[in-house]
Amino acid sequence: MDNQLLIRAYSVGVGDCIYVRIPKARKKGGRVDDFHILIDCGTRAVGDLLKTALDHLKGELPDEGGKKRLDLLLISHEHEDHIKGIDPKWFDAIRIENLWMSVAMDRDHPQAKFAHQLHDMAATAMRNIALRGLALSPELQDIVDRYGIGNDGAVDALRTTLPERNGITPLYVHADLKPAALQPKTLTGATFKVLGPEFDIDATYLGDAGPAILHGFAAATGVLAPKAGGGDVDTPANISASDFQRLRSRMMSSAFAFAEEEGEVVNNTSVMLLIEWRGRRLLFVGDAEWNRAYRDKKKNFAWNTAWKLRKEELGKPIDFLKIGHHGSINSTPWNDKEDGEVTEPSQILDAILPLPGAGARPKAKAVVSTERTTYKVIPRATLLLEIGKRVGNTRIYANELGPDQIADLPNYDAYEQKWLDRPQPVRTDLETRLTGKGFVDVLIEPAGD
């Protein structure tokens, strides 16, 4: 393994906690050793999974100055399934040398004014709904949970606590940064490139619809707040109780729709990091989403934007893909209609992970950090099968999982059973059932080896 690059995806449920070790890529004071990266640290499940992952990670990091050295902590975006584990006490024993975050997380960024206002409005609306104690479907509860108070603590730790403790200044990264800014002082033998997000968050990911979205959200959430001391607000005197409840229901539906829209903006401002190492290209995409096509001055999606503006890099095959958004239907570009039509998303997939020729075996690799839950499109089985045709590190899980190992898979009959007998990329949930390790390793050889 001394000459292999390691990607380790910890099994943390629906979330990303990904360790990357680049061999012999750190040089300081004449000494050359490995360069260690942690990409995201979050989950929608209980935090104990992240604590276990971080404790294991500490065993992989080198000792330096009485602490474990982490050369780079990269946070792709600020959803809880990517930052929930950013608890300062869990990082007490780790010295962080570089901290990168999406430029959309910079509260002082002038080109993200509308995006930040939209986020604040969504947080307020969802927290007001949470205070009402309503019984919500799993999908709606998931939206509410994204805006929990705990998320604020993780963001504060990233912006203030961890930088101060480690004597560093966060770098808010975007695709327009010059190469020198993306080259940590100690990094050698590898190159980092950022394909997204673009610097102008509002113009690229909200477009000319930004003011209208904010106005609509404000109108939708005006009657959702509970009383100052708790409990539901009283019915106004000029409206019947039944009409007021119908109004509240409509406003709540609108609030959820706007919160989903804000969630799309956050996903689409994920850091899309390309690592080039010894002839290999590795792409980590956070939860970047795709749409049908890029449209100038409109609300755009991350993959389409990178295809339009960064095609020189995105238009070439890659050797590794961190499958986006836990295998969701909307976060790896493909023809989701599965009708054979050539679309912009299918062109992107063909460019980065081309289908092998007749009789050839794919050489690229991929991993998906996921957990089958009650959420029907994470992971999307048919998408994983499509990626499985294009990568070499696949499993036919039906041949290896025993009945007891799949009996507790939610929605197994509807979303797993039909497809487990065909190759799909390695995935953290099923690999954990097979190996019990709590993580999945992907090894990358230098080109030519």
Short mmCIF file of C-alpha atoms in Angstrom, two decimals:
data_model
loop_
_atom_site.label_atom_id
_atom_site.label_comp_id
_atom_site.label_asym_id
_atom_site.label_seq_id
_atom_site.Cartn_x
_atom_site.Cartn_y
_atom_site.Cartn_z
CA MET A 1 0.00 0.00 0.00
CA ASP A 2 3.02 2.31 0.22
CA ASN A 3 2.59 3.31 -3.43
CA GLN A 4 -1.21 3.39 -3.53
CA LEU A 5 -3.57 6.28 -2.88
CA LEU A 6 -6.26 5.34 -0.35
CA ILE A 7 -9.86 6.51 -0.28
CA ARG A 8 -11.71 5.29 2.81
CA ALA A 9 -15.45 5.90 3.08
CA TYR A 10 -16.57 5.41 6.66
CA SER A 11 -19.96 3.79 7.15
CA VAL A 12 -21.94 6.57 8.84
CA GLY A 13 -25.42 5.97 7.46
CA VAL A 14 -26.67 8.63 5.06
CA GLY A 15 -23.65 10.92 5.24
CA ASP A 16 -20.07 11.47 4.13
CA CYS A 17 -16.95 10.97 6.23
CA ILE A 18 -14.18 10.27 3.73
CA TYR A 19 -10.48 9.89 4.43
CA VAL A 20 -7.94 10.28 1.63
CA ARG A 21 -4.27 9.40 2.04
CA ILE A 22 -1.94 10.48 -0.77
CA PRO A 23 1.35 8.56 -0.47
CA LYS A 24 4.59 10.51 -0.24
CA ALA A 25 2.83 13.77 -1.17
CA ARG A 26 3.84 15.89 1.82
CA LYS A 27 7.21 17.60 2.01
CA LYS A 28 8.38 19.72 4.91
CA GLY A 29 11.89 20.37 6.20
CA GLY A 30 13.36 17.89 3.75
CA ARG A 31 11.12 15.09 5.00
CA VAL A 32 8.61 13.42 2.67
CA ASP A 33 5.61 11.52 4.02
CA ASP A 34 1.92 10.96 3.32
CA PHE A 35 -0.63 13.76 2.91
CA HIS A 36 -3.83 13.18 4.92
CA ILE A 37 -7.25 14.62 4.02
CA LEU A 38 -10.68 14.38 5.63
CA ILE A 39 -13.55 15.30 3.30
CA ASP A 40 -16.71 16.05 5.28
CA CYS A 41 -17.81 14.55 8.57
CA GLY A 42 -21.57 14.21 8.80
CA THR A 43 -24.60 11.95 8.89
CA ARG A 44 -28.37 12.01 9.20
CA ALA A 45 -28.08 9.17 11.71
CA VAL A 46 -26.89 9.26 15.31
CA GLY A 47 -23.58 10.98 15.98
CA ASP A 48 -22.02 7.87 17.56
CA LEU A 49 -21.20 6.60 14.07
CA LEU A 50 -19.11 9.70 13.43
CA LYS A 51 -17.35 9.45 16.80
CA THR A 52 -16.39 5.87 15.96
CA ALA A 53 -15.14 6.93 12.54
CA LEU A 54 -13.05 9.80 13.94
CA ASP A 55 -11.54 7.58 16.63
CA HIS A 56 -10.52 5.13 13.91
CA LEU A 57 -9.17 7.96 11.76
CA LYS A 58 -6.91 9.14 14.57
CA GLY A 59 -5.19 5.77 14.42
CA GLU A 60 -4.30 6.46 10.78
CA LEU A 61 -2.93 9.98 11.26
CA PRO A 62 0.72 10.64 12.13
CA ASP A 63 1.80 11.95 15.53
CA GLU A 64 3.25 15.43 15.42
CA GLY A 65 3.73 17.89 18.25
CA GLY A 66 1.67 15.83 20.69
CA LYS A 67 -1.35 15.64 18.39
CA LYS A 68 -2.49 13.79 15.30
CA ARG A 69 -1.77 15.75 12.13
CA LEU A 70 -4.51 16.27 9.53
CA ASP A 71 -3.13 18.09 6.51
CA LEU A 72 -6.48 19.21 5.12
CA LEU A 73 -10.07 19.27 6.36
CA LEU A 74 -12.38 19.95 3.41
CA ILE A 75 -16.07 20.69 3.98
CA SER A 76 -18.05 20.45 0.75
CA HIS A 77 -21.20 22.23 2.03
CA GLU A 78 -23.09 22.86 5.24
CA HIS A 79 -25.82 20.23 5.39
CA GLU A 80 -25.82 18.07 8.52
CA ASP A 81 -24.99 14.88 6.61
CA HIS A 82 -21.64 16.52 5.84
CA ILE A 83 -20.89 18.54 9.00
CA LYS A 84 -22.72 16.94 11.94
CA GLY A 85 -19.46 15.49 13.31
CA ILE A 86 -17.64 18.84 13.45
CA ASP A 87 -17.65 18.87 17.24
CA PRO A 88 -14.61 20.71 18.65
CA LYS A 89 -14.14 18.19 21.47
CA TRP A 90 -13.93 15.36 18.93
CA PHE A 91 -11.08 17.23 17.25
CA ASP A 92 -9.17 17.99 20.47
CA ALA A 93 -6.42 15.52 19.62
CA ILE A 94 -6.14 16.56 15.96
CA ARG A 95 -4.06 19.44 14.62
CA ILE A 96 -5.54 20.74 11.37
CA GLU A 97 -3.06 22.36 9.00
CA ASN A 98 -5.50 23.54 6.31
CA LEU A 99 -9.27 24.10 6.43
CA TRP A 100 -11.27 24.55 3.23
CA MET A 101 -14.96 25.27 2.84
CA SER A 102 -17.27 26.19 -0.03
CA VAL A 103 -17.26 29.93 -0.72
CA ALA A 104 -21.03 29.78 -0.16
CA MET A 105 -20.28 29.23 3.54
CA ASP A 106 -18.50 32.59 3.80
CA ARG A 107 -21.04 34.89 5.45
CA ASP A 108 -19.07 37.93 4.28
CA HIS A 109 -19.18 36.90 0.64
CA PRO A 110 -21.00 39.71 -1.23
CA GLN A 111 -21.99 37.48 -4.15
CA ALA A 112 -23.97 35.17 -1.86
CA LYS A 113 -26.32 37.72 -0.29
CA PHE A 114 -29.55 36.21 -1.65
CA ALA A 115 -28.38 32.66 -0.94
CA HIS A 116 -27.68 33.55 2.70
CA GLN A 117 -31.02 35.31 3.10
CA LEU A 118 -32.79 32.30 1.65
CA HIS A 119 -30.94 30.01 4.07
CA ASP A 120 -31.85 32.15 7.08
CA MET A 121 -35.50 32.23 6.07
CA ALA A 122 -35.57 28.47 5.56
CA ALA A 123 -33.94 27.89 8.95
CA THR A 124 -36.47 30.13 10.68
CA ALA A 125 -39.45 28.51 8.95
CA MET A 126 -38.32 24.95 9.62
CA ARG A 127 -37.47 25.68 13.25
CA ASN A 128 -40.90 27.25 13.74
CA ILE A 129 -42.50 24.13 12.30
CA ALA A 130 -40.34 21.98 14.61
CA LEU A 131 -41.54 23.97 17.64
CA ARG A 132 -45.14 23.11 16.81
CA GLY A 133 -44.44 19.42 17.46
CA LEU A 134 -46.31 18.15 14.41
CA ALA A 135 -46.25 14.54 13.25
CA LEU A 136 -44.46 14.72 9.89
CA SER A 137 -43.66 12.18 7.22
CA PRO A 138 -40.02 10.94 7.15
CA GLU A 139 -39.34 13.07 4.06
CA LEU A 140 -40.69 16.27 5.65
CA GLN A 141 -39.00 15.54 8.98
CA ASP A 142 -35.73 15.19 7.08
CA ILE A 143 -36.15 18.72 5.69
CA VAL A 144 -36.86 20.11 9.16
CA ASP A 145 -33.85 18.32 10.65
CA ARG A 146 -31.47 19.95 8.17
CA TYR A 147 -32.00 23.27 9.92
CA GLY A 148 -31.57 22.14 13.52
CA ILE A 149 -29.72 24.31 16.02
CA GLY A 150 -26.94 21.71 16.14
CA ASN A 151 -26.05 22.59 12.58
CA ASP A 152 -25.25 26.14 13.72
CA GLY A 153 -22.76 24.79 16.26
CA ALA A 154 -20.88 22.85 13.59
CA VAL A 155 -20.74 25.90 11.33
CA ASP A 156 -19.48 28.07 14.20
CA ALA A 157 -16.78 25.50 14.93
CA LEU A 158 -15.67 25.58 11.30
CA ARG A 159 -15.65 29.35 11.00
CA THR A 160 -14.24 30.22 14.42
CA THR A 161 -13.33 27.54 16.98
CA LEU A 162 -11.20 25.19 14.87
CA PRO A 163 -9.36 27.99 13.01
CA GLU A 164 -8.50 29.78 16.25
CA ARG A 165 -7.42 26.57 17.96
CA ASN A 166 -5.14 25.60 15.06
CA GLY A 167 -3.86 29.07 14.22
CA ILE A 168 -5.13 28.95 10.65
CA THR A 169 -7.37 30.99 8.38
CA PRO A 170 -10.13 29.09 6.53
CA LEU A 171 -9.94 29.15 2.76
CA TYR A 172 -13.33 29.54 1.13
CA VAL A 173 -12.78 27.80 -2.18
CA HIS A 174 -14.38 28.28 -5.58
CA ALA A 175 -13.65 27.44 -9.20
CA ASP A 176 -12.02 30.79 -10.00
CA LEU A 177 -9.19 30.43 -7.50
CA LYS A 178 -5.76 30.38 -9.08
CA PRO A 179 -3.76 27.13 -8.79
CA ALA A 180 -1.29 28.63 -6.31
CA ALA A 181 -4.10 29.27 -3.82
CA LEU A 182 -5.15 25.62 -4.03
CA GLN A 183 -1.68 24.26 -3.36
CA PRO A 184 -1.08 23.77 0.38
CA LYS A 185 2.49 24.70 1.25
CA THR A 186 3.44 21.15 2.17
CA LEU A 187 1.74 19.40 -0.77
CA THR A 188 3.99 17.87 -3.41
CA GLY A 189 3.37 15.32 -6.13
CA ALA A 190 -0.36 16.04 -6.43
CA THR A 191 -2.49 18.88 -7.77
CA PHE A 192 -5.84 20.11 -6.48
CA LYS A 193 -8.38 21.74 -8.80
CA VAL A 194 -11.83 23.05 -7.88
CA LEU A 195 -14.54 22.71 -10.56
CA GLY A 196 -17.29 24.24 -8.45
CA PRO A 197 -18.85 26.26 -7.01
CA GLU A 198 -18.48 29.39 -9.09
CA PHE A 199 -17.51 32.58 -7.26
CA ASP A 200 -20.77 34.43 -7.95
CA ILE A 201 -23.16 32.24 -6.00
CA ASP A 202 -26.29 34.35 -6.45
CA ALA A 203 -25.95 34.87 -10.19
CA THR A 204 -25.01 31.25 -10.94
CA TYR A 205 -27.23 29.21 -8.63
CA LEU A 206 -30.24 31.53 -8.18
CA GLY A 207 -30.00 33.64 -11.34
CA ASP A 208 -32.52 36.37 -11.95
CA ALA A 209 -35.11 34.48 -9.86
CA GLY A 210 -33.39 35.29 -6.54
CA PRO A 211 -35.53 38.28 -5.47
CA ALA A 212 -38.77 36.54 -6.48
CA ILE A 213 -37.86 33.40 -4.52
CA LEU A 214 -37.14 35.46 -1.41
CA HIS A 215 -40.39 37.40 -1.75
CA GLY A 216 -42.40 34.20 -2.19
CA PHE A 217 -40.75 32.57 0.80
CA ALA A 218 -41.47 35.57 3.04
CA ALA A 219 -45.13 35.48 2.02
CA ALA A 220 -45.37 31.74 2.60
CA THR A 221 -44.00 31.72 6.14
CA GLY A 222 -45.73 34.67 7.76
CA VAL A 223 -48.29 32.59 9.68
CA LEU A 224 -46.10 29.65 10.72
CA ALA A 225 -44.45 31.05 13.84
CA PRO A 226 -45.66 29.70 17.22
CA LYS A 227 -46.43 31.88 20.23
CA ALA A 228 -43.46 33.51 21.92
CA GLY A 229 -43.93 31.27 24.97
CA GLY A 230 -44.65 28.14 22.96
CA GLY A 231 -47.77 26.55 21.56
CA ASP A 232 -49.82 27.46 18.54
CA VAL A 233 -50.92 30.99 17.69
CA ASP A 234 -54.54 31.98 18.23
CA THR A 235 -56.89 32.14 15.27
CA PRO A 236 -57.20 35.76 14.06
CA ALA A 237 -60.62 37.36 14.69
CA ASN A 238 -61.23 38.11 10.99
CA ILE A 239 -61.02 34.49 9.80
CA SER A 240 -62.72 31.24 10.78
CA ALA A 241 -60.72 28.54 12.54
CA SER A 242 -61.16 26.13 9.60
CA ASP A 243 -60.09 28.74 7.04
CA PHE A 244 -57.08 29.65 9.18
CA GLN A 245 -56.01 26.02 9.40
CA ARG A 246 -56.36 25.62 5.64
CA LEU A 247 -54.25 28.76 5.20
CA ARG A 248 -51.64 27.37 7.60
CA SER A 249 -51.55 24.10 5.66
CA ARG A 250 -51.03 25.89 2.34
CA MET A 251 -48.34 28.10 3.83
CA MET A 252 -46.59 25.10 5.36
CA SER A 253 -46.60 23.27 2.03
CA SER A 254 -45.12 26.36 0.38
CA ALA A 255 -42.51 26.68 3.14
CA PHE A 256 -41.38 23.09 2.60
CA ALA A 257 -41.15 23.70 -1.15
CA PHE A 258 -39.01 26.80 -0.64
CA ALA A 259 -36.82 24.97 1.90
CA GLU A 260 -36.26 22.23 -0.66
CA GLU A 261 -35.26 24.92 -3.14
CA GLU A 262 -32.80 26.36 -0.64
CA GLY A 263 -31.45 22.85 -0.07
CA GLU A 264 -30.81 22.57 -3.80
CA VAL A 265 -28.80 25.79 -3.72
CA VAL A 266 -26.67 24.48 -0.85
CA ASN A 267 -26.10 21.16 -2.63
CA ASN A 268 -25.19 22.91 -5.85
CA THR A 269 -22.60 25.04 -4.09
CA SER A 270 -20.78 21.89 -2.97
CA VAL A 271 -17.04 21.90 -3.51
CA MET A 272 -16.26 19.74 -6.55
CA LEU A 273 -12.63 18.77 -5.94
CA LEU A 274 -10.46 17.15 -8.60
CA ILE A 275 -7.25 15.55 -7.34
CA GLU A 276 -4.62 14.76 -9.96
CA TRP A 277 -1.97 12.31 -8.78
CA ARG A 278 0.57 10.34 -10.79
CA GLY A 279 -1.54 10.20 -13.93
CA ARG A 280 -4.83 9.59 -12.06
CA ARG A 281 -7.84 11.89 -11.74
CA LEU A 282 -10.10 11.59 -8.70
CA LEU A 283 -13.34 13.55 -8.37
CA PHE A 284 -15.12 14.31 -5.08
CA VAL A 285 -18.41 16.14 -5.61
CA GLY A 286 -20.20 16.53 -2.27
CA ASP A 287 -23.91 16.63 -3.09
CA ALA A 288 -23.64 18.52 -6.39
CA GLU A 289 -26.83 18.15 -8.43
CA TRP A 290 -27.66 18.23 -12.16
CA ASN A 291 -30.48 19.56 -14.29
CA ARG A 292 -31.36 19.16 -17.95
CA ALA A 293 -29.01 21.91 -19.20
CA TYR A 294 -27.18 25.11 -18.26
CA ARG A 295 -29.16 28.33 -18.86
CA ASP A 296 -27.57 31.75 -18.78
CA LYS A 297 -28.80 34.05 -15.97
CA LYS A 298 -31.13 31.34 -14.65
CA LYS A 299 -31.00 29.11 -11.60
CA ASN A 300 -28.33 26.57 -12.51
CA PHE A 301 -27.11 23.28 -11.11
CA ALA A 302 -23.55 22.34 -10.25
CA TRP A 303 -22.82 19.64 -12.83
CA ASN A 304 -24.29 21.63 -15.73
CA THR A 305 -22.38 24.73 -14.65
CA ALA A 306 -19.09 22.83 -14.50
CA TRP A 307 -19.85 21.26 -17.90
CA LYS A 308 -20.45 24.70 -19.37
CA LEU A 309 -17.60 26.60 -17.72
CA ARG A 310 -15.03 23.93 -16.75
CA LYS A 311 -15.41 21.48 -19.60
CA GLU A 312 -11.65 21.37 -20.18
CA GLU A 313 -11.41 19.43 -16.91
CA LEU A 314 -14.81 17.78 -16.66
CA GLY A 315 -14.85 16.62 -20.27
CA LYS A 316 -12.14 13.99 -19.70
CA PRO A 317 -12.33 10.52 -18.10
CA ILE A 318 -11.71 10.20 -14.38
CA ASP A 319 -10.22 7.28 -12.48
CA PHE A 320 -12.36 7.61 -9.35
CA LEU A 321 -15.77 9.09 -8.50
CA LYS A 322 -17.16 9.77 -5.05
CA ILE A 323 -20.77 9.17 -6.04
CA GLY A 324 -22.77 12.26 -5.10
CA HIS A 325 -25.54 12.68 -2.53
CA HIS A 326 -25.40 9.09 -1.29
CA GLY A 327 -26.51 7.67 -4.62
CA SER A 328 -29.48 10.00 -5.09
CA ILE A 329 -31.12 10.13 -8.50
CA ASN A 330 -30.26 13.81 -8.98
CA SER A 331 -26.58 13.92 -8.05
CA THR A 332 -24.78 11.89 -10.69
CA PRO A 333 -25.62 13.12 -14.20
CA TRP A 334 -27.30 10.46 -16.33
CA ASN A 335 -30.36 9.90 -18.48
CA ASP A 336 -32.77 9.24 -15.65
CA LYS A 337 -35.55 8.47 -18.15
CA GLU A 338 -33.48 5.45 -19.21
CA ASP A 339 -34.87 5.73 -22.74
CA GLY A 340 -31.55 5.93 -24.61
CA GLU A 341 -31.89 9.61 -25.53
CA VAL A 342 -28.64 11.57 -25.54
CA THR A 343 -29.02 14.43 -23.04
CA GLU A 344 -26.57 16.86 -21.50
CA PRO A 345 -26.45 14.82 -18.27
CA SER A 346 -25.82 11.59 -20.19
CA GLN A 347 -23.04 13.31 -22.14
CA ILE A 348 -21.38 14.30 -18.86
CA LEU A 349 -21.52 10.73 -17.58
CA ASP A 350 -20.14 9.40 -20.86
CA ALA A 351 -17.28 11.89 -20.62
CA ILE A 352 -16.19 11.17 -17.05
CA LEU A 353 -17.01 7.44 -16.93
CA PRO A 354 -17.19 6.17 -20.53
CA LEU A 355 -18.64 2.75 -21.18
CA PRO A 356 -15.89 0.22 -21.92
CA GLY A 357 -15.56 -1.32 -25.37
CA ALA A 358 -16.82 -4.78 -26.15
CA GLY A 359 -15.04 -7.37 -24.02
CA ALA A 360 -13.16 -4.73 -22.00
CA ARG A 361 -13.39 -4.27 -18.26
CA PRO A 362 -13.79 -0.78 -16.80
CA LYS A 363 -10.73 0.54 -14.99
CA ALA A 364 -12.25 3.46 -13.10
CA LYS A 365 -13.46 3.01 -9.53
CA ALA A 366 -16.21 4.51 -7.40
CA VAL A 367 -17.73 4.37 -3.94
CA VAL A 368 -21.03 5.53 -2.51
CA SER A 369 -21.50 6.42 1.15
CA THR A 370 -25.13 5.56 1.76
CA GLU A 371 -27.74 3.71 3.77
CA ARG A 372 -30.99 2.31 2.46
CA THR A 373 -33.72 4.02 4.47
CA THR A 374 -37.36 4.89 3.95
CA TYR A 375 -36.30 7.67 1.54
CA LYS A 376 -37.02 6.04 -1.80
CA VAL A 377 -34.47 7.78 -4.05
CA ILE A 378 -31.40 7.35 -1.81
CA PRO A 379 -29.81 5.33 -3.19
CA ARG A 380 -31.42 5.03 -6.62
CA ALA A 381 -30.78 1.41 -7.58
CA THR A 382 -30.99 1.86 -11.36
CA LEU A 383 -28.46 4.72 -11.20
CA LEU A 384 -26.04 2.51 -9.28
CA LEU A 385 -26.45 -0.19 -11.92
CA GLU A 386 -25.65 2.33 -14.64
CA ILE A 387 -22.50 3.41 -12.82
CA GLY A 388 -21.72 -0.26 -12.24
CA LYS A 389 -21.35 -0.70 -16.01
CA ARG A 390 -18.63 1.98 -16.01
CA VAL A 391 -16.44 1.10 -13.01
CA GLY A 392 -14.39 -1.96 -12.14
CA ASN A 393 -14.81 -2.24 -8.36
CA THR A 394 -18.33 -3.64 -8.24
CA ARG A 395 -20.20 -6.26 -6.27
CA ILE A 396 -23.11 -8.52 -7.08
CA TYR A 397 -24.53 -8.31 -3.59
CA ALA A 398 -27.19 -10.97 -4.11
CA ASN A 399 -24.39 -13.54 -4.44
CA GLU A 400 -22.74 -12.54 -1.16
CA LEU A 401 -25.36 -11.32 1.28
CA GLY A 402 -27.16 -13.92 3.31
CA PRO A 403 -30.88 -13.72 4.15
CA ASP A 404 -30.11 -12.52 7.67
CA GLN A 405 -27.95 -9.69 6.28
CA ILE A 406 -30.67 -8.25 4.07
CA ALA A 407 -33.73 -8.98 6.18
CA ASP A 408 -33.58 -5.61 7.91
CA LEU A 409 -33.07 -3.48 4.78
CA PRO A 410 -35.93 -0.95 4.60
CA ASN A 411 -37.90 -1.06 1.36
CA TYR A 412 -35.99 -4.15 0.29
CA ASP A 413 -38.81 -5.57 -1.86
CA ALA A 414 -39.39 -2.30 -3.69
CA TYR A 415 -35.90 -0.87 -4.05
CA GLU A 416 -33.27 -3.57 -3.63
CA GLN A 417 -34.40 -7.11 -4.44
CA LYS A 418 -34.87 -6.53 -8.18
CA TRP A 419 -31.35 -5.17 -8.66
CA LEU A 420 -29.00 -6.88 -6.22
CA ASP A 421 -28.21 -9.61 -8.75
CA ARG A 422 -26.30 -7.18 -11.02
CA PRO A 423 -22.99 -5.34 -10.53
CA GLN A 424 -23.12 -2.04 -8.69
CA PRO A 425 -20.37 0.10 -7.10
CA VAL A 426 -19.25 -0.72 -3.59
CA ARG A 427 -21.49 0.95 -1.03
CA THR A 428 -20.89 1.51 2.64
CA ASP A 429 -24.16 0.09 3.94
CA LEU A 430 -23.93 -3.30 2.27
CA GLU A 431 -20.15 -3.60 2.68
CA THR A 432 -20.61 -3.12 6.43
CA ARG A 433 -23.06 -6.00 6.45
CA LEU A 434 -20.53 -8.15 4.60
CA THR A 435 -17.32 -7.27 6.40
CA GLY A 436 -18.32 -5.63 9.68
CA LYS A 437 -15.41 -3.21 9.29
CA GLY A 438 -17.34 0.04 9.38
CA PHE A 439 -15.62 1.44 6.31
CA VAL A 440 -14.88 0.74 2.64
CA ASP A 441 -11.40 1.15 1.17
CA VAL A 442 -10.68 1.98 -2.46
CA LEU A 443 -7.04 1.81 -3.57
CA ILE A 444 -5.74 3.70 -6.60
CA GLU A 445 -2.54 2.64 -8.33
CA PRO A 446 -0.34 5.17 -10.14
CA ALA A 447 -0.94 5.21 -13.90
CA GLY A 448 1.20 2.62 -15.64
CA ASP A 449 1.48 0.31 -12.64
#
